[in-house]
PDB file of C-alpha atoms in Angstrom:
ATOM      1  CA  UNK A  28       3.697  11.907  -0.306  1.00 67.00           C
ATOM      2  CA  UNK A  29       4.662  14.578  -2.853  1.00 85.00           C
ATOM      3  CA  UNK A  30       6.256  12.023  -5.177  1.00 88.00           C
ATOM      4  CA  UNK A  31       3.228   9.716  -4.879  1.00 87.00           C
ATOM      5  CA  UNK A  32       0.815  12.570  -5.588  1.00 86.00           C
ATOM      6  CA  UNK A  33       2.775  13.741  -8.646  1.00 89.00           C
ATOM      7  CA  UNK A  34       2.978  10.150  -9.915  1.00 88.00           C
ATOM      8  CA  UNK A  35      -0.759   9.558  -9.423  1.00 86.00           C
ATOM      9  CA  UNK A  36      -1.652  12.889 -11.056  1.00 88.00           C
ATOM     10  CA  UNK A  37       0.066  11.630 -14.194  1.00 88.00           C
ATOM     11  CA  UNK A  38      -1.475   8.173 -13.944  1.00 88.00           C
ATOM     12  CA  UNK A  39       1.899   6.421 -13.720  1.00 88.00           C
ATOM     13  CA  UNK A  40       2.662   3.221 -11.875  1.00 88.00           C
ATOM     14  CA  UNK A  41       5.757   2.940  -9.727  1.00 90.00           C
ATOM     15  CA  UNK A  42       7.270   0.791 -12.460  1.00 90.00           C
ATOM     16  CA  UNK A  43       6.672   3.488 -15.082  1.00 91.00           C
ATOM     17  CA  UNK A  44       8.201   6.176 -12.856  1.00 92.00           C
ATOM     18  CA  UNK A  45      11.140   3.878 -12.268  1.00 91.00           C
ATOM     19  CA  UNK A  46      11.724   3.490 -16.005  1.00 93.00           C
ATOM     20  CA  UNK A  47      11.319   7.199 -16.711  1.00 93.00           C
ATOM     21  CA  UNK A  48      13.603   8.310 -13.874  1.00 92.00           C
ATOM     22  CA  UNK A  49      16.218   5.569 -14.092  1.00 94.00           C
ATOM     23  CA  UNK A  50      15.717   4.754 -10.405  1.00 93.00           C
ATOM     24  CA  UNK A  51      14.908   1.303  -9.086  1.00 92.00           C
ATOM     25  CA  UNK A  52      11.339   0.446  -8.153  1.00 90.00           C
ATOM     26  CA  UNK A  53      12.512  -0.173  -4.593  1.00 92.00           C
ATOM     27  CA  UNK A  54      13.963   3.353  -4.434  1.00 92.00           C
ATOM     28  CA  UNK A  55      10.641   4.799  -5.624  1.00 91.00           C
ATOM     29  CA  UNK A  56       8.808   2.752  -2.977  1.00 90.00           C
ATOM     30  CA  UNK A  57      11.150   3.913  -0.205  1.00 89.00           C
ATOM     31  CA  UNK A  58      10.805   7.566  -1.180  1.00 90.00           C
ATOM     32  CA  UNK A  59       7.001   7.289  -1.327  1.00 87.00           C
ATOM     33  CA  UNK A  60       7.012   5.724   2.129  1.00 85.00           C
ATOM     34  CA  UNK A  61       8.743   8.810   3.488  1.00 84.00           C
ATOM     35  CA  UNK A  62      12.414   7.863   3.530  1.00 86.00           C
ATOM     36  CA  UNK A  63      14.940  10.556   2.632  1.00 88.00           C
ATOM     37  CA  UNK A  64      15.951  10.630  -1.013  1.00 88.00           C
ATOM     38  CA  UNK A  65      19.490  11.384  -2.146  1.00 89.00           C
ATOM     39  CA  UNK A  66      20.236  14.443  -4.240  1.00 89.00           C
ATOM     40  CA  UNK A  67      20.771  12.390  -7.417  1.00 91.00           C
ATOM     41  CA  UNK A  68      17.424  10.633  -6.943  1.00 91.00           C
ATOM     42  CA  UNK A  69      15.702  13.991  -6.389  1.00 91.00           C
ATOM     43  CA  UNK A  70      17.340  15.390  -9.537  1.00 92.00           C
ATOM     44  CA  UNK A  71      16.083  12.415 -11.569  1.00 92.00           C
ATOM     45  CA  UNK A  72      12.566  12.745 -10.196  1.00 93.00           C
ATOM     46  CA  UNK A  73      12.502  16.524 -10.652  1.00 91.00           C
ATOM     47  CA  UNK A  74      13.538  16.087 -14.283  1.00 93.00           C
ATOM     48  CA  UNK A  75      10.795  13.537 -14.904  1.00 92.00           C
ATOM     49  CA  UNK A  76       8.132  15.715 -13.265  1.00 92.00           C
ATOM     50  CA  UNK A  77       9.557  18.856 -14.906  1.00 90.00           C
ATOM     51  CA  UNK A  78       9.834  20.751 -11.620  1.00 92.00           C
ATOM     52  CA  UNK A  79      12.684  22.150  -9.526  1.00 89.00           C
ATOM     53  CA  UNK A  80      14.526  19.914  -7.067  1.00 88.00           C
ATOM     54  CA  UNK A  81      13.702  22.459  -4.365  1.00 85.00           C
ATOM     55  CA  UNK A  82       9.986  21.782  -4.933  1.00 84.00           C
ATOM     56  CA  UNK A  83      10.569  18.160  -3.904  1.00 83.00           C
ATOM     57  CA  UNK A  84      12.601  19.132  -0.841  1.00 76.00           C
ATOM     58  CA  UNK A  85      10.106  21.555   0.707  1.00 63.00           C
ATOM     59  CA  UNK A  86       9.009  20.649   4.221  1.00 50.00           C
ATOM     60  CA  UNK A  87       6.005  21.428   4.141  1.00 46.00           C
ATOM     61  CA  UNK A  88       5.486  22.082   0.454  1.00 42.00           C
ATOM     62  CA  UNK A  89       4.589  25.674  -0.333  1.00 46.00           C
ATOM     63  CA  UNK A  90       4.050  25.170  -4.031  1.00 47.00           C
ATOM     64  CA  UNK A  91       0.256  25.011  -4.545  1.00 50.00           C
ATOM     65  CA  UNK A  92       0.650  22.499  -7.363  1.00 57.00           C
ATOM     66  CA  UNK A  93       2.065  19.837  -5.059  1.00 61.00           C
ATOM     67  CA  UNK A  94       0.419  20.607  -1.721  1.00 69.00           C
ATOM     68  CA  UNK A  95      -1.178  17.530  -0.211  1.00 74.00           C
ATOM     69  CA  UNK A  96      -4.288  18.009   1.907  1.00 80.00           C
ATOM     70  CA  UNK A  97      -5.283  15.732   4.763  1.00 76.00           C
ATOM     71  CA  UNK A  98      -8.212  14.428   2.664  1.00 80.00           C
ATOM     72  CA  UNK A  99      -5.817  13.518  -0.139  1.00 80.00           C
ATOM     73  CA  UNK A 100      -3.519  11.704   2.292  1.00 79.00           C
ATOM     74  CA  UNK A 101      -6.457   9.712   3.647  1.00 80.00           C
ATOM     75  CA  UNK A 102      -7.700   8.893   0.140  1.00 85.00           C
ATOM     76  CA  UNK A 103      -4.230   7.770  -0.936  1.00 83.00           C
ATOM     77  CA  UNK A 104      -3.902   5.546   2.133  1.00 84.00           C
ATOM     78  CA  UNK A 105      -7.397   4.106   1.548  1.00 87.00           C
ATOM     79  CA  UNK A 106      -6.599   3.234  -2.073  1.00 90.00           C
ATOM     80  CA  UNK A 107      -3.250   1.762  -0.997  1.00 88.00           C
ATOM     81  CA  UNK A 108      -5.081  -0.425   1.517  1.00 89.00           C
ATOM     82  CA  UNK A 109      -7.522  -1.663  -1.119  1.00 93.00           C
ATOM     83  CA  UNK A 110      -4.678  -2.347  -3.550  1.00 93.00           C
ATOM     84  CA  UNK A 111      -2.899  -4.429  -0.884  1.00 94.00           C
ATOM     85  CA  UNK A 112      -6.109  -6.393  -0.291  1.00 95.00           C
ATOM     86  CA  UNK A 113      -6.533  -7.184  -3.994  1.00 97.00           C
ATOM     87  CA  UNK A 114      -2.912  -8.292  -4.196  1.00 96.00           C
ATOM     88  CA  UNK A 115      -3.458 -10.545  -1.175  1.00 97.00           C
ATOM     89  CA  UNK A 116      -6.673 -11.929  -2.684  1.00 97.00           C
ATOM     90  CA  UNK A 117      -5.059 -12.738  -6.058  1.00 97.00           C
ATOM     91  CA  UNK A 118      -2.192 -14.499  -4.260  1.00 97.00           C
ATOM     92  CA  UNK A 119      -4.745 -16.490  -2.264  1.00 98.00           C
ATOM     93  CA  UNK A 120      -6.605 -17.547  -5.406  1.00 98.00           C
ATOM     94  CA  UNK A 121      -3.436 -18.635  -7.206  1.00 98.00           C
ATOM     95  CA  UNK A 122      -1.986 -20.583  -4.276  1.00 98.00           C
ATOM     96  CA  UNK A 123      -5.247 -22.265  -3.293  1.00 98.00           C
ATOM     97  CA  UNK A 124      -5.949 -23.206  -6.908  1.00 98.00           C
ATOM     98  CA  UNK A 125      -2.464 -24.715  -7.080  1.00 98.00           C
ATOM     99  CA  UNK A 126      -3.085 -26.651  -3.884  1.00 98.00           C
ATOM    100  CA  UNK A 127      -6.355 -28.050  -5.217  1.00 98.00           C
ATOM    101  CA  UNK A 128      -4.618 -29.132  -8.436  1.00 98.00           C
ATOM    102  CA  UNK A 129      -1.872 -30.850  -6.418  1.00 98.00           C
ATOM    103  CA  UNK A 130      -4.529 -32.388  -4.173  1.00 97.00           C
ATOM    104  CA  UNK A 131      -6.447 -33.724  -7.184  1.00 97.00           C
ATOM    105  CA  UNK A 132      -3.397 -35.442  -8.668  1.00 97.00           C
ATOM    106  CA  UNK A 133      -1.863 -36.773  -5.436  1.00 97.00           C
ATOM    107  CA  UNK A 134      -4.830 -37.861  -3.315  1.00 95.00           C
ATOM    108  CA  UNK A 135      -8.213 -37.278  -4.961  1.00 94.00           C
ATOM    109  CA  UNK A 136      -9.957 -39.393  -2.314  1.00 96.00           C
ATOM    110  CA  UNK A 137      -9.249 -36.836   0.467  1.00 96.00           C
ATOM    111  CA  UNK A 138      -9.606 -33.103  -0.170  1.00 96.00           C
ATOM    112  CA  UNK A 139      -7.024 -31.784   2.297  1.00 97.00           C
ATOM    113  CA  UNK A 140      -6.692 -28.503   0.316  1.00 97.00           C
ATOM    114  CA  UNK A 141      -9.966 -27.366   1.878  1.00 97.00           C
ATOM    115  CA  UNK A 142      -8.208 -26.761   5.217  1.00 97.00           C
ATOM    116  CA  UNK A 143      -5.638 -24.206   4.005  1.00 97.00           C
ATOM    117  CA  UNK A 144      -8.365 -22.613   1.872  1.00 97.00           C
ATOM    118  CA  UNK A 145     -10.571 -22.160   4.939  1.00 98.00           C
ATOM    119  CA  UNK A 146      -7.769 -20.995   7.220  1.00 97.00           C
ATOM    120  CA  UNK A 147      -6.351 -18.480   4.780  1.00 97.00           C
ATOM    121  CA  UNK A 148      -9.884 -17.551   3.740  1.00 97.00           C
ATOM    122  CA  UNK A 149     -10.551 -16.275   7.263  1.00 96.00           C
ATOM    123  CA  UNK A 150      -7.515 -14.012   6.876  1.00 95.00           C
ATOM    124  CA  UNK A 151      -8.801 -12.790   3.499  1.00 96.00           C
ATOM    125  CA  UNK A 152     -12.200 -11.914   4.976  1.00 94.00           C
ATOM    126  CA  UNK A 153     -10.535 -10.090   7.857  1.00 91.00           C
ATOM    127  CA  UNK A 154      -8.318  -8.167   5.438  1.00 91.00           C
ATOM    128  CA  UNK A 155     -11.334  -7.224   3.304  1.00 92.00           C
ATOM    129  CA  UNK A 156     -13.288  -5.964   6.312  1.00 90.00           C
ATOM    130  CA  UNK A 157     -10.351  -3.791   7.298  1.00 85.00           C
ATOM    131  CA  UNK A 158      -9.406  -2.582   3.788  1.00 86.00           C
ATOM    132  CA  UNK A 159     -12.939  -1.565   2.859  1.00 87.00           C
ATOM    133  CA  UNK A 160     -13.475  -0.090   6.348  1.00 80.00           C
ATOM    134  CA  UNK A 161     -16.502  -2.278   7.013  1.00 85.00           C
ATOM    135  CA  UNK A 162     -15.243  -3.384  10.401  1.00 79.00           C
ATOM    136  CA  UNK A 163     -12.312  -1.196  11.316  1.00 71.00           C
ATOM    137  CA  UNK A 164     -11.450  -2.264  14.853  1.00 75.00           C
ATOM    138  CA  UNK A 165      -7.871  -0.970  14.623  1.00 72.00           C
ATOM    139  CA  UNK A 166      -8.659   2.271  12.779  1.00 70.00           C
ATOM    140  CA  UNK A 167      -7.400   5.808  13.335  1.00 68.00           C
ATOM    141  CA  UNK A 168      -9.444   6.297  16.520  1.00 74.00           C
ATOM    142  CA  UNK A 169      -7.925   3.188  18.084  1.00 77.00           C
ATOM    143  CA  UNK A 170      -4.431   4.319  17.025  1.00 76.00           C
ATOM    144  CA  UNK A 171      -4.950   7.747  18.585  1.00 77.00           C
ATOM    145  CA  UNK A 172      -6.127   6.207  21.865  1.00 83.00           C
ATOM    146  CA  UNK A 173      -3.127   3.877  21.966  1.00 85.00           C
ATOM    147  CA  UNK A 174      -0.679   6.741  21.342  1.00 82.00           C
ATOM    148  CA  UNK A 175      -2.348   8.836  24.057  1.00 83.00           C
ATOM    149  CA  UNK A 176      -2.232   5.868  26.423  1.00 88.00           C
ATOM    150  CA  UNK A 177       1.465   5.374  25.683  1.00 88.00           C
ATOM    151  CA  UNK A 178       2.245   9.081  26.149  1.00 85.00           C
ATOM    152  CA  UNK A 179       0.019   9.419  29.188  1.00 89.00           C
ATOM    153  CA  UNK A 180      -1.541  12.580  27.753  1.00 85.00           C
ATOM    154  CA  UNK A 181      -3.864  13.836  25.020  1.00 79.00           C
ATOM    155  CA  UNK A 182      -2.465  14.526  21.566  1.00 72.00           C
TER     156      UNK A 182
END
């Protein structure tokens, strides 16, 4: 979360951080998802952010500049969810448009492309309802209840 917060504070994409640090985009993604980073990766990131390597290794961070509050974590996760929805929606539009073009040139008398558009469209609507927290059936409250049920005790 510290790396993501520092990156977002500077307005950088993961691709930009990758270029600046010399690390792969996949490495940046793994670190932001909470996987352990190697010392060389931490050195590269610390140099880019102009901070000490020890500031990136703190568990929990004590440096006020890079402390992440619970509200910030929730906001970051919310924005990530919306970003994933938009990516899904753009993919849907491109693929369905392609299917309609193929449909037009191969069998214009029967519009079979409507069926995948409707089926996938239901998934898009469901994803939108979840991402924008309109209908959040499997939200944090549900997760907490499931964990408590699994543990057999309150958290």
